[in-house]
XYZ file of C-alpha atoms in Angstrom:
780
model
C 70.813 83.250 103.128
C 71.094 86.561 105.262
C 73.383 87.362 107.416
C 72.316 87.802 110.956
C 73.617 90.690 112.275
C 77.438 90.995 112.883
C 77.896 86.897 111.731
C 81.284 87.515 109.515
C 81.834 86.099 106.602
C 83.419 81.780 106.501
C 86.567 81.998 108.226
C 89.046 79.305 107.242
C 92.098 78.407 109.377
C 95.520 77.109 108.675
C 94.521 73.595 110.485
C 91.733 73.177 107.332
C 94.330 72.524 104.517
C 96.889 70.363 106.007
C 99.822 69.269 108.230
C 101.126 71.968 110.925
C 103.322 74.440 109.352
C 102.205 74.065 105.530
C 99.339 75.313 107.206
C 100.425 78.453 108.930
C 102.605 79.127 106.130
C 99.190 79.056 103.889
C 97.366 81.510 106.149
C 100.665 83.720 106.051
C 100.496 83.762 102.463
C 97.424 84.642 101.214
C 97.072 87.336 104.487
C 100.172 89.281 103.189
C 100.012 89.232 99.452
C 97.733 90.855 97.043
C 96.558 88.054 94.520
C 95.385 89.895 91.444
C 94.968 87.952 88.072
C 92.895 87.368 85.189
C 90.818 84.860 86.074
C 90.370 86.358 89.635
C 91.810 88.297 92.672
C 91.645 88.630 95.645
C 93.585 89.902 98.706
C 92.776 89.058 102.225
C 93.589 89.803 105.609
C 94.626 87.913 108.631
C 92.108 88.236 111.215
C 92.791 89.544 114.657
C 92.274 87.028 116.608
C 93.278 82.815 115.910
C 92.277 79.275 116.113
C 91.434 77.614 120.273
C 92.664 74.662 118.944
C 95.863 74.996 116.712
C 97.281 78.522 118.329
C 97.592 79.774 114.070
C 96.199 83.020 112.442
C 93.225 82.205 110.573
C 92.578 83.992 106.837
C 89.394 85.666 107.145
C 88.599 83.940 103.933
C 87.163 87.357 101.023
C 83.508 87.314 100.147
C 82.358 89.733 97.327
C 79.314 90.918 95.734
C 80.090 91.760 92.303
C 77.349 88.719 91.034
C 74.773 90.834 93.069
C 75.670 87.304 95.930
C 78.271 86.630 98.113
C 80.652 84.694 97.000
C 84.372 84.086 97.514
C 86.037 85.342 95.103
C 87.572 82.489 93.910
C 84.551 80.636 93.008
C 84.090 83.514 90.842
C 84.833 82.590 86.949
C 84.875 86.966 86.583
C 87.787 88.519 85.814
C 88.051 90.372 88.930
C 90.705 92.588 91.615
C 89.502 92.631 95.025
C 91.216 94.065 97.841
C 90.772 94.876 101.582
C 91.310 97.305 102.844
C 93.749 96.305 105.254
C 95.527 95.388 101.168
C 94.600 99.192 100.762
C 96.454 100.177 103.477
C 100.326 97.660 102.825
C 100.108 99.492 99.740
C 99.314 102.800 99.978
C 96.400 103.085 98.153
C 94.118 105.636 98.061
C 92.294 106.217 94.705
C 92.170 105.422 91.387
C 95.995 106.711 90.141
C 96.463 104.023 92.532
C 94.479 101.110 91.391
C 95.884 100.546 88.146
C 99.254 99.613 90.191
C 98.425 96.315 90.690
C 95.370 95.679 88.849
C 95.888 94.056 85.205
C 94.600 96.067 82.596
C 93.652 99.062 84.160
C 95.063 103.059 83.521
C 94.165 105.723 84.709
C 95.167 108.972 82.943
C 94.374 112.816 84.697
C 94.710 116.097 84.396
C 96.940 115.871 87.801
C 97.459 115.267 91.293
C 93.823 113.746 91.942
C 92.100 110.591 90.375
C 90.268 113.089 87.977
C 88.486 116.479 88.627
C 84.350 115.376 86.289
C 86.418 116.558 82.709
C 89.774 115.425 82.022
C 89.812 112.356 83.836
C 89.150 108.900 81.921
C 89.557 104.815 82.680
C 90.553 102.442 80.767
C 90.523 98.295 80.920
C 91.050 96.153 78.334
C 91.177 99.221 76.195
C 88.350 100.519 76.415
C 87.631 103.273 77.830
C 85.314 106.962 77.773
C 85.513 108.743 74.410
C 82.369 111.558 75.435
C 82.928 112.658 79.649
C 80.343 115.294 79.477
C 76.919 115.210 80.103
C 75.379 113.345 76.703
C 77.843 111.382 76.739
C 78.309 108.516 79.380
C 81.127 106.162 80.748
C 82.869 102.590 79.263
C 83.810 102.257 82.559
C 80.930 103.098 85.313
C 82.031 103.665 89.034
C 79.066 101.904 91.246
C 78.676 102.112 95.727
C 77.487 99.563 97.340
C 75.580 98.272 94.626
C 74.140 102.245 93.293
C 75.753 103.673 89.881
C 76.915 106.777 89.789
C 77.500 108.293 86.915
C 79.676 111.224 87.876
C 82.194 109.407 89.586
C 85.737 111.696 90.407
C 84.873 112.151 94.279
C 84.447 108.059 94.914
C 87.423 107.915 92.776
C 89.531 110.224 94.599
C 88.121 109.824 98.150
C 87.396 105.996 98.913
C 86.252 107.152 102.535
C 86.306 103.892 104.946
C 86.072 101.580 102.020
C 85.625 98.341 102.551
C 86.718 96.547 100.072
C 87.046 97.440 96.451
C 85.749 95.161 94.003
C 87.505 95.692 89.560
C 85.578 93.626 87.126
C 87.615 93.563 83.854
C 85.507 92.913 80.329
C 81.910 93.273 79.806
C 78.795 93.331 82.729
C 76.247 93.075 80.145
C 73.454 91.982 82.001
C 73.807 92.196 85.448
C 75.643 95.957 85.934
C 74.367 96.521 82.052
C 74.281 99.222 79.806
C 77.604 101.482 80.210
C 79.705 98.910 81.550
C 81.172 97.536 78.271
C 84.120 97.550 79.569
C 84.584 96.287 82.952
C 83.519 98.378 86.437
C 84.862 99.889 89.329
C 82.574 98.733 92.908
C 83.289 100.694 96.404
C 81.849 98.698 98.788
C 81.953 101.199 102.951
C 81.775 99.072 106.059
C 78.597 98.542 107.721
C 77.502 99.658 111.111
C 78.838 97.978 114.040
C 77.022 96.227 116.831
C 79.577 97.050 119.021
C 80.932 100.494 119.378
C 84.189 100.480 117.994
C 86.634 103.371 115.721
C 89.848 105.178 114.674
C 91.383 108.326 114.317
C 94.497 108.937 112.050
C 96.922 111.871 111.955
C 99.095 111.426 108.298
C 101.682 114.490 108.162
C 104.716 114.050 104.928
C 106.672 116.647 102.628
C 104.847 119.765 100.672
C 103.242 120.673 104.000
C 100.452 117.243 103.485
C 98.427 117.178 106.256
C 95.572 114.255 106.790
C 93.049 113.802 109.994
C 90.625 111.355 109.984
C 87.622 109.335 112.480
C 85.550 106.729 112.233
C 81.997 105.939 115.227
C 80.497 102.891 115.294
C 77.864 101.263 117.372
C 74.667 100.800 118.389
C 72.534 102.911 119.243
C 69.706 100.483 121.069
C 69.091 96.980 119.402
C 67.464 96.923 116.263
C 69.617 99.963 115.330
C 73.112 101.245 114.591
C 75.010 104.476 113.275
C 78.254 105.165 111.340
C 80.062 107.807 110.744
C 83.550 108.961 108.454
C 85.190 111.750 108.239
C 88.142 113.240 106.314
C 90.241 116.118 106.233
C 93.506 116.360 103.709
C 94.749 119.629 103.030
C 99.147 119.878 101.507
C 100.340 122.700 99.339
C 101.430 122.413 96.003
C 104.538 120.609 94.211
C 104.077 122.859 91.029
C 105.541 125.649 91.191
C 104.570 129.239 88.920
C 107.616 130.888 88.888
C 105.706 134.088 87.321
C 106.711 137.201 88.912
C 101.915 137.923 88.748
C 101.037 134.256 89.632
C 98.467 134.986 91.932
C 99.632 131.360 93.881
C 103.014 130.627 93.549
C 102.202 126.741 94.665
C 100.288 124.674 92.005
C 98.291 121.088 92.808
C 97.791 121.102 96.111
C 95.606 119.486 98.272
C 92.375 120.847 100.101
C 89.491 118.353 100.670
C 86.731 117.594 103.152
C 84.087 114.220 103.451
C 82.216 112.362 105.529
C 80.130 109.423 105.309
C 76.877 108.291 107.616
C 74.713 105.238 107.874
C 72.340 103.636 109.829
C 71.524 100.383 109.914
C 67.751 99.560 111.051
C 65.796 95.920 111.493
C 62.199 96.560 110.773
C 61.888 92.709 110.946
C 64.732 89.504 112.201
C 64.123 89.080 108.137
C 63.990 92.155 107.260
C 67.369 95.081 107.135
C 66.964 98.741 106.093
C 70.018 100.531 105.392
C 70.480 105.159 105.093
C 73.444 106.021 104.058
C 75.200 109.701 103.177
C 77.733 111.497 102.213
C 78.962 114.950 100.791
C 82.292 115.109 98.767
C 84.201 118.828 98.400
C 87.088 119.506 96.626
C 88.760 122.569 96.157
C 92.754 122.340 95.706
C 93.966 122.791 92.710
C 93.873 119.692 90.406
C 94.992 120.861 86.949
C 97.652 122.486 85.335
C 97.582 123.648 81.441
C 101.017 122.371 81.195
C 102.509 122.839 77.705
C 106.312 121.277 75.991
C 107.691 122.727 73.198
C 108.873 125.851 71.456
C 105.830 128.302 71.036
C 105.324 128.972 67.560
C 105.155 132.541 66.961
C 103.002 132.349 63.090
C 100.262 131.371 65.958
C 97.790 133.884 66.402
C 97.779 132.883 69.628
C 101.309 133.336 70.457
C 102.459 135.939 67.955
C 103.490 138.369 70.282
C 105.514 136.510 73.149
C 108.982 137.829 73.087
C 111.650 135.589 70.637
C 114.169 135.353 74.840
C 110.270 133.487 76.405
C 111.382 130.303 77.968
C 108.813 127.791 78.646
C 110.770 126.958 81.999
C 108.596 123.316 81.456
C 111.364 122.458 78.930
C 113.515 121.578 81.258
C 112.367 120.964 84.299
C 108.784 118.865 84.718
C 107.477 120.579 87.991
C 107.874 124.209 86.993
C 105.749 126.252 85.063
C 105.314 129.971 83.900
C 101.329 131.756 84.052
C 99.760 135.302 84.875
C 96.722 133.709 85.363
C 94.895 131.693 87.580
C 93.942 127.634 88.202
C 90.961 127.270 89.936
C 88.977 123.710 90.339
C 86.563 122.819 92.414
C 83.930 119.344 93.079
C 81.269 118.215 94.843
C 79.167 115.360 95.375
C 76.192 114.326 97.829
C 73.944 111.695 98.053
C 71.870 109.749 100.338
C 71.364 105.843 99.584
C 67.877 103.896 100.571
C 68.786 99.986 100.570
C 66.191 97.259 102.130
C 66.777 93.282 102.465
C 63.726 90.266 103.365
C 64.901 86.574 103.387
C 62.040 85.347 102.592
C 61.833 81.423 102.668
C 64.151 80.970 99.826
C 64.437 83.955 98.512
C 66.015 87.350 98.770
C 63.834 90.706 97.912
C 66.158 93.550 97.884
C 65.320 96.636 96.882
C 68.574 99.659 96.792
C 67.888 103.182 95.599
C 69.733 106.758 95.682
C 69.646 109.711 94.217
C 73.049 111.547 93.778
C 74.507 114.709 92.419
C 77.612 116.389 91.921
C 79.460 120.110 90.617
C 82.376 120.244 88.828
C 84.101 123.638 87.825
C 87.836 124.002 86.327
C 89.640 127.666 85.179
C 91.575 127.039 82.668
C 95.287 129.640 81.819
C 95.415 128.798 78.590
C 98.423 129.953 77.125
C 100.245 129.043 79.798
C 102.115 132.386 79.656
C 102.886 135.055 81.674
C 103.707 137.718 78.439
C 101.322 136.372 75.600
C 97.771 137.801 74.844
C 95.509 135.209 78.017
C 93.828 132.570 77.026
C 91.384 131.614 79.084
C 89.086 128.767 79.434
C 86.222 127.351 81.860
C 83.684 124.012 82.353
C 81.192 123.290 85.030
C 79.194 119.596 84.804
C 76.435 119.827 86.541
C 74.481 115.562 87.101
C 71.115 114.937 88.742
C 70.797 110.818 89.222
C 68.677 109.105 90.378
C 68.340 105.430 90.226
C 66.565 101.841 91.847
C 67.023 98.567 91.131
C 64.459 95.575 92.228
C 66.432 92.120 93.108
C 64.892 88.923 93.760
C 67.836 85.920 94.758
C 67.759 82.600 95.556
C 69.485 82.149 99.008
C 72.007 79.405 97.683
C 70.315 76.678 99.650
C 70.384 74.532 95.932
C 71.945 73.330 92.815
C 70.535 76.551 90.816
C 71.377 79.740 92.007
C 70.107 82.347 90.760
C 69.204 86.267 90.152
C 66.302 88.759 88.313
C 65.684 92.532 88.511
C 64.240 95.218 86.982
C 66.278 98.776 87.017
C 66.216 102.001 86.111
C 68.017 104.766 86.381
C 67.041 109.073 85.159
C 69.879 111.966 85.328
C 69.005 115.743 84.805
C 72.261 116.954 83.729
C 74.556 120.746 81.679
C 77.852 121.700 80.787
C 78.362 124.583 79.774
C 82.123 125.284 78.427
C 83.402 129.747 78.103
C 86.115 130.396 75.976
C 87.880 133.722 76.258
C 90.443 135.935 74.050
C 92.349 138.888 74.992
C 91.401 141.356 72.332
C 95.453 140.943 71.325
C 94.893 138.041 68.983
C 91.673 138.561 67.167
C 91.738 142.015 66.875
C 89.127 142.010 69.016
C 87.756 140.532 72.514
C 86.456 136.815 71.344
C 84.238 134.610 73.882
C 81.996 131.269 72.923
C 79.468 129.999 75.299
C 77.200 127.548 74.884
C 73.461 128.983 75.186
C 71.429 127.398 75.946
C 73.494 125.687 78.328
C 73.640 121.810 76.579
C 70.846 120.136 79.614
C 70.525 116.533 79.276
C 68.088 114.553 80.185
C 68.123 110.395 80.380
C 66.231 107.835 81.367
C 66.691 103.927 81.835
C 66.109 101.316 82.065
C 66.486 97.046 82.500
C 65.703 93.695 82.569
C 67.997 91.196 83.718
C 68.223 87.735 84.684
C 71.394 84.893 85.579
C 71.030 81.982 86.447
C 74.058 79.154 87.902
C 73.756 75.412 87.789
C 75.953 72.901 89.720
C 75.386 70.316 86.700
C 77.465 67.618 87.938
C 80.617 68.251 91.722
C 82.763 69.293 88.537
C 80.416 71.109 86.252
C 78.772 74.549 87.014
C 76.657 76.303 84.084
C 76.370 80.052 84.098
C 74.114 81.823 81.409
C 72.405 84.871 82.205
C 70.809 87.777 79.487
C 69.386 91.724 79.768
C 66.833 94.354 78.136
C 68.297 97.955 78.098
C 66.778 100.762 77.102
C 67.447 103.931 76.828
C 66.722 107.267 76.123
C 67.641 110.646 76.125
C 66.887 114.596 75.085
C 69.607 117.191 74.816
C 68.432 120.965 73.982
C 71.762 123.592 73.359
C 73.654 126.143 71.386
C 76.438 127.979 70.920
C 76.811 132.022 71.377
C 80.211 133.817 70.385
C 80.876 137.129 70.232
C 83.400 139.406 68.354
C 84.369 142.600 70.325
C 80.584 144.650 70.259
C 79.182 142.528 67.480
C 77.612 138.714 68.541
C 77.730 136.840 65.575
C 74.948 134.565 67.217
C 74.026 131.528 67.643
C 75.997 130.514 65.680
C 75.291 126.905 65.149
C 71.102 126.628 65.638
C 69.510 126.547 68.316
C 68.915 122.231 68.473
C 66.197 120.244 70.506
C 67.418 116.276 70.270
C 65.815 113.261 71.646
C 66.369 110.126 70.956
C 66.337 105.963 72.131
C 67.786 102.819 71.625
C 67.385 99.321 73.544
C 69.906 96.315 73.226
C 69.700 92.760 74.874
C 73.139 91.280 76.221
C 73.538 87.876 77.572
C 76.240 85.604 78.758
C 77.243 82.064 79.275
C 79.757 80.353 80.452
C 80.991 76.667 81.993
C 83.475 76.199 84.401
C 85.182 73.091 85.449
C 86.453 72.199 89.050
C 89.758 69.465 88.534
C 89.574 69.518 92.138
C 88.954 71.316 95.148
C 92.163 73.958 94.862
C 91.836 74.089 90.483
C 88.987 75.457 88.041
C 88.936 76.368 84.513
C 86.029 78.363 82.866
C 84.977 79.628 79.910
C 82.580 82.621 79.394
C 81.196 84.019 76.171
C 79.677 87.412 76.785
C 78.068 90.463 74.959
C 78.255 94.608 76.659
C 76.339 97.177 75.161
C 77.442 101.417 75.766
C 74.472 104.007 75.201
C 73.543 106.533 71.919
C 74.588 110.020 72.686
C 74.809 114.050 71.535
C 77.700 115.987 71.027
C 76.927 118.951 73.824
C 79.998 120.677 72.017
C 79.518 119.647 68.206
C 76.910 120.692 66.096
C 77.526 119.312 62.420
C 77.369 116.428 64.189
C 74.560 115.545 66.944
C 74.952 112.205 67.611
C 76.255 109.045 68.447
C 74.447 105.374 67.794
C 75.255 102.759 70.730
C 78.659 101.125 70.395
C 78.340 96.881 71.496
C 81.404 95.085 71.970
C 81.523 90.860 71.845
C 84.178 89.106 74.387
C 85.690 85.506 74.068
C 87.785 84.277 77.697
C 89.053 81.209 78.985
C 91.783 80.504 82.770
C 92.163 79.412 85.240
C 92.608 79.998 88.893
C 94.659 76.740 91.442
C 95.783 76.571 93.767
C 99.445 74.269 94.070
C 101.724 73.002 96.897
C 99.801 73.111 99.681
C 98.559 76.821 99.408
C 102.119 78.006 99.251
C 101.234 78.990 95.601
C 99.141 80.116 93.455
C 98.659 80.537 89.501
C 95.588 82.303 88.398
C 95.757 83.230 84.274
C 93.299 84.068 81.759
C 93.118 84.776 77.987
C 90.619 86.693 76.452
C 89.466 88.322 72.833
C 87.558 91.862 72.546
C 85.982 92.676 69.439
C 84.339 96.606 69.185
C 81.577 96.877 66.421
C 80.515 100.704 65.785
C 83.021 102.087 68.134
C 82.287 104.794 69.657
C 85.897 107.653 68.936
C 85.880 111.299 68.467
C 87.048 111.568 65.740
C 87.744 115.200 62.999
C 86.599 115.424 59.412
C 87.359 117.686 56.942
C 84.431 120.085 55.846
C 84.689 121.153 51.892
C 82.742 123.816 49.903
C 81.864 122.806 46.576
C 85.378 123.552 44.813
C 86.921 120.752 47.287
C 88.704 123.797 49.991
C 88.909 122.623 52.939
C 86.838 124.998 55.247
C 86.404 124.151 58.646
C 87.098 120.667 61.031
C 84.419 119.020 63.250
C 85.386 117.115 65.807
C 82.768 115.091 67.577
C 82.072 111.161 69.206
C 80.982 109.507 65.879
C 80.233 105.495 66.181
C 83.055 105.590 63.473
C 85.637 102.618 64.694
C 85.564 98.768 64.596
C 88.008 97.218 66.816
C 89.788 93.603 68.688
C 91.593 92.860 72.188
C 93.377 90.159 72.815
C 95.181 89.691 75.613
C 96.425 87.321 78.161
C 96.284 88.318 82.376
C 98.938 86.292 84.769
C 99.357 85.720 88.090
C 102.032 84.753 90.849
C 101.824 84.236 94.617
C 104.144 83.002 96.757
C 105.279 81.887 100.237
C 109.177 81.627 100.068
C 109.388 81.479 104.314
C 106.804 81.716 107.019
C 107.609 84.968 107.090
C 108.614 85.694 103.142
C 105.797 86.371 100.478
C 106.232 87.737 96.793
C 103.339 88.421 94.616
C 103.980 89.518 90.446
C 101.597 90.215 88.110
C 101.952 90.685 84.877
C 99.443 91.066 81.674
C 99.530 91.757 77.930
C 97.375 93.519 75.790
C 97.383 93.913 72.069
C 94.343 96.206 71.293
C 94.428 98.089 67.822
C 91.568 98.846 64.923
C 90.309 96.794 62.883
C 89.454 99.672 60.347
C 88.986 103.842 61.281
C 89.651 107.619 58.891
C 89.675 110.597 60.268
C 92.032 114.193 60.135
C 94.109 115.542 61.695
C 93.175 119.120 62.929
C 97.234 120.107 64.085
C 98.377 118.379 60.390
C 95.089 119.367 57.861
C 97.432 119.571 55.123
C 97.522 115.616 55.255
C 93.601 115.307 54.653
C 92.176 111.675 55.144
C 94.390 109.655 57.911
C 93.621 105.526 57.549
C 94.404 104.950 60.902
C 94.365 101.442 60.477
C 96.044 98.803 62.308
C 96.074 101.709 65.209
C 96.829 101.266 68.785
C 93.702 102.074 71.105
C 94.193 104.738 73.546
C 95.804 103.869 76.443
C 96.311 100.350 76.490
C 99.861 99.479 76.959
C 101.349 96.614 75.105
C 102.593 94.994 78.756
C 101.816 95.481 82.591
C 103.784 94.556 85.416
C 104.533 94.462 89.448
C 105.417 92.435 92.224
C 105.353 93.049 95.832
C 107.813 91.954 98.127
C 106.823 91.543 101.959
C 108.480 90.674 105.448
C 107.228 90.727 108.911
C 109.377 90.712 111.507
C 107.874 89.688 115.077
C 109.687 91.616 117.365
C 112.386 91.093 120.350
C 109.361 91.214 122.803
C 106.409 90.126 121.368
C 104.355 92.749 123.375
C 106.413 94.892 121.162
C 104.165 94.008 118.447
C 105.632 93.658 115.043
C 107.270 95.062 112.182
C 106.536 94.553 108.667
C 108.651 95.476 105.594
C 107.249 95.852 101.683
C 108.588 97.375 98.357
C 106.518 97.284 95.362
C 108.038 98.068 92.082
C 105.089 98.124 88.462
C 106.062 98.807 85.212
C 104.215 99.851 82.195
C 104.763 99.778 78.243
C 104.792 102.774 76.344
C 100.798 103.876 75.233
C 99.456 106.206 74.148
C 96.774 109.037 74.651
C 94.810 109.707 71.179
C 94.324 106.762 68.043
C 97.007 109.158 66.182
C 99.593 106.934 67.699
C 102.009 110.718 67.610
C 105.519 110.554 68.735
C 108.014 113.738 68.226
C 110.574 111.286 66.221
C 107.757 110.373 63.523
C 105.004 113.792 64.520
C 107.332 116.061 65.274
C 106.333 118.847 67.182
C 103.120 116.827 67.724
C 103.125 113.914 70.403
C 100.359 111.961 71.581
C 102.898 108.270 73.174
C 102.741 108.323 77.159
C 106.364 106.489 77.256
C 106.835 103.729 79.143
C 108.001 104.272 83.090
C 107.979 101.949 86.783
C 107.393 103.145 90.080
C 108.916 102.587 93.308
C 107.160 102.104 96.817
C 108.309 101.677 99.867
C 106.852 101.285 103.388
C 107.771 100.620 106.888
C 104.875 99.421 109.833
C 104.527 98.963 113.337
C 100.946 96.954 114.505
C 101.145 97.128 118.451
C 100.609 93.027 120.380
C 96.494 94.135 120.083
C 96.868 95.660 116.416
C 95.202 98.891 118.792
C 98.307 101.374 117.332
C 99.865 100.916 114.384
C 102.826 103.678 112.664
C 103.747 104.062 109.076
C 106.956 105.666 107.147
C 106.098 105.661 103.830
C 107.544 106.466 100.385
C 106.258 106.889 97.104
C 108.295 107.167 94.083
C 110.456 106.164 95.671
C 113.641 106.962 92.752
C 111.740 110.902 92.169
C 111.473 109.985 89.105
C 109.652 112.464 86.743
C 107.875 110.428 84.156
C 105.011 111.372 81.342
C 101.602 109.830 82.560
C 99.616 112.130 80.319
C 100.583 113.818 76.832
C 98.226 114.942 73.799
C 98.660 118.540 70.939
C 97.131 121.057 71.835
C 96.973 124.839 69.789
C 96.283 123.697 66.684
C 100.013 124.309 64.672
C 100.862 126.068 67.543
C 104.017 123.196 68.053
C 103.306 122.347 72.108
C 101.649 119.948 73.812
C 99.912 119.627 77.201
C 101.510 116.962 79.312
C 100.801 115.425 82.860
C 104.004 114.096 85.238
C 104.133 111.868 88.355
C 104.317 113.611 91.698
C 107.759 114.302 92.604
C 108.477 111.546 95.330
C 106.189 111.964 98.338
C 106.926 110.086 102.242
C 105.364 110.956 105.374
C 104.349 109.263 108.720
C 101.160 107.746 109.893
C 99.566 106.526 113.108
C 96.373 105.072 114.072
C 94.754 104.058 117.218
C 91.562 101.577 117.111
C 89.015 100.819 119.134
């Protein structure tokens, strides 16, 4: 049933599970560390109150809504990582880049210091990523905010403002989430307005002149109306130095963003609740620098005039570049949502509605020199989306729990790419732009149902299905000019329209050996809609892809809740996999004329893996959490030409690794809490986190400098160490933190791909250098 205002999720005390010492240790254990599992994961927090009888700290059970109903994460037979706000604070998790440190199977690549600028970022879970991130395509790992689907999610992944928890689901979510959740989903749940006046204010300062201010104010306006306001303002200097004397700005990769979220909750009746929320986000920081490494090939037209003694500083220092053109970024998002919940006798009705719009702009100096002729590239993307979902849910009082619903979505989006080359390169000023601008109109509809039935005290059956319908239309064109001559519409204007539909489903069974051990198994089907190639004109569209997934696992607690072990194993099979593929265009005599690069249904693939988490309370104050994941993600069939090595023809890439699919990921965290000698002085907490990821590739060619010089798309294995010391006052009204990120100050490569065909250089991104700072927070 719907909780009344102010009612908290179920809270369990240590006294609920056995003897005094063991129960206190269990509470500390579960409150201090993160449980990360393919089988089911949560990061619980200790409530700041004590049981009046046992005088023990209480464990606040983490309740998630991954299945559209409130349920303890340990009782959900899904691969899910749920992080509370407190667990994210102690680990310094503030964006998607940070999330990948603790979520098994999650890999995020981006173009710089943000979680993505909406253009070149990519998120992968268990090898499922996004080949087409422009209008015309859809994500493989969608993002939701308070249950609302967000098509362009860069702002959400960058700025997790006033988030109550984050839920990361791994594996196809083809029933409850529907289309485009073929690899999983990331869900942000924000804090709701409170019945009592409360708030917080924090100031963060650090190296590179970092300064950030955050604030929250929440409370009642009347007996029925509650309001919450949260804001943040963040800025820093750049950590990449532009050493060119012609540089318009010497420091790059700097921050400059503001965000505000306002929400209101109104009780229209005792059983009818209305929730209205709105946000505005703007980022004018520099999140992308087109850094390259390697030796410029002077036989390439782009670098033919480059002096022979020219030195690329990035080859020896990953935080230095030499460029004479600006690097500009702009990321904007705003939206409003209206949710209504009606608690009737036996069922709950929900209506979720949201409108979002976003805009991303980027301009880059593609030649990354200050003496070669200028080459500029810009990309501009606009989204306007509306989504509506109606749900009807059982009240959870019987052995049969179910949810059914309808989903509707519309999108109007556009994108344009501008290329501008200096006359010295091709003999005349060459430009290429889109005219008409590629504009997409998309409509999606879904109907779904899902049920859990408790056959016996130990056995639970799960089943669900969804029908998805997608319709898209796109108009686009391409104009090229050479000097005073317009080469014309070289592709021919295209006006396209297509539709697709798919039935996806899930079936599973749970078996409870006892109260502490649950076995589960499931089989599911996921689906990603077809789409259009906004910038490739020889291949106009591509069809949907589907993925079939089988998973088994268990969730368990041992030794009176002092040890927790969660394990899952899975196998996913792709069919009609969408990939960005190059083909050779030949004349009648077989001579190569050109390359066609576009998203096509050109591959099959199989992904198998195992994920494990271990959690142990060493002493009353010392906790250790660790997780490990193994992934074997390979193509069954894939044929493609390499634009960097055209003379080698078509490659048979069967058996190659999928992009962003690391074989191994591992992390371990150690946390020690030290109550100060005088209890009025509060508590010190020391935490160190270590994570390591093995080599992965950003392209299916799986190139390295050793195998395919000078081209490389491999990212070598790398690790990271973070450390944090936190002081909390006795009443938890004050909090002070000293933190250091990338303690060892390693400049690790995290993205690499060849650029400028046959020019000998690779585009690269490195981790941030060591970041340290101090944050002070006051809550009331």
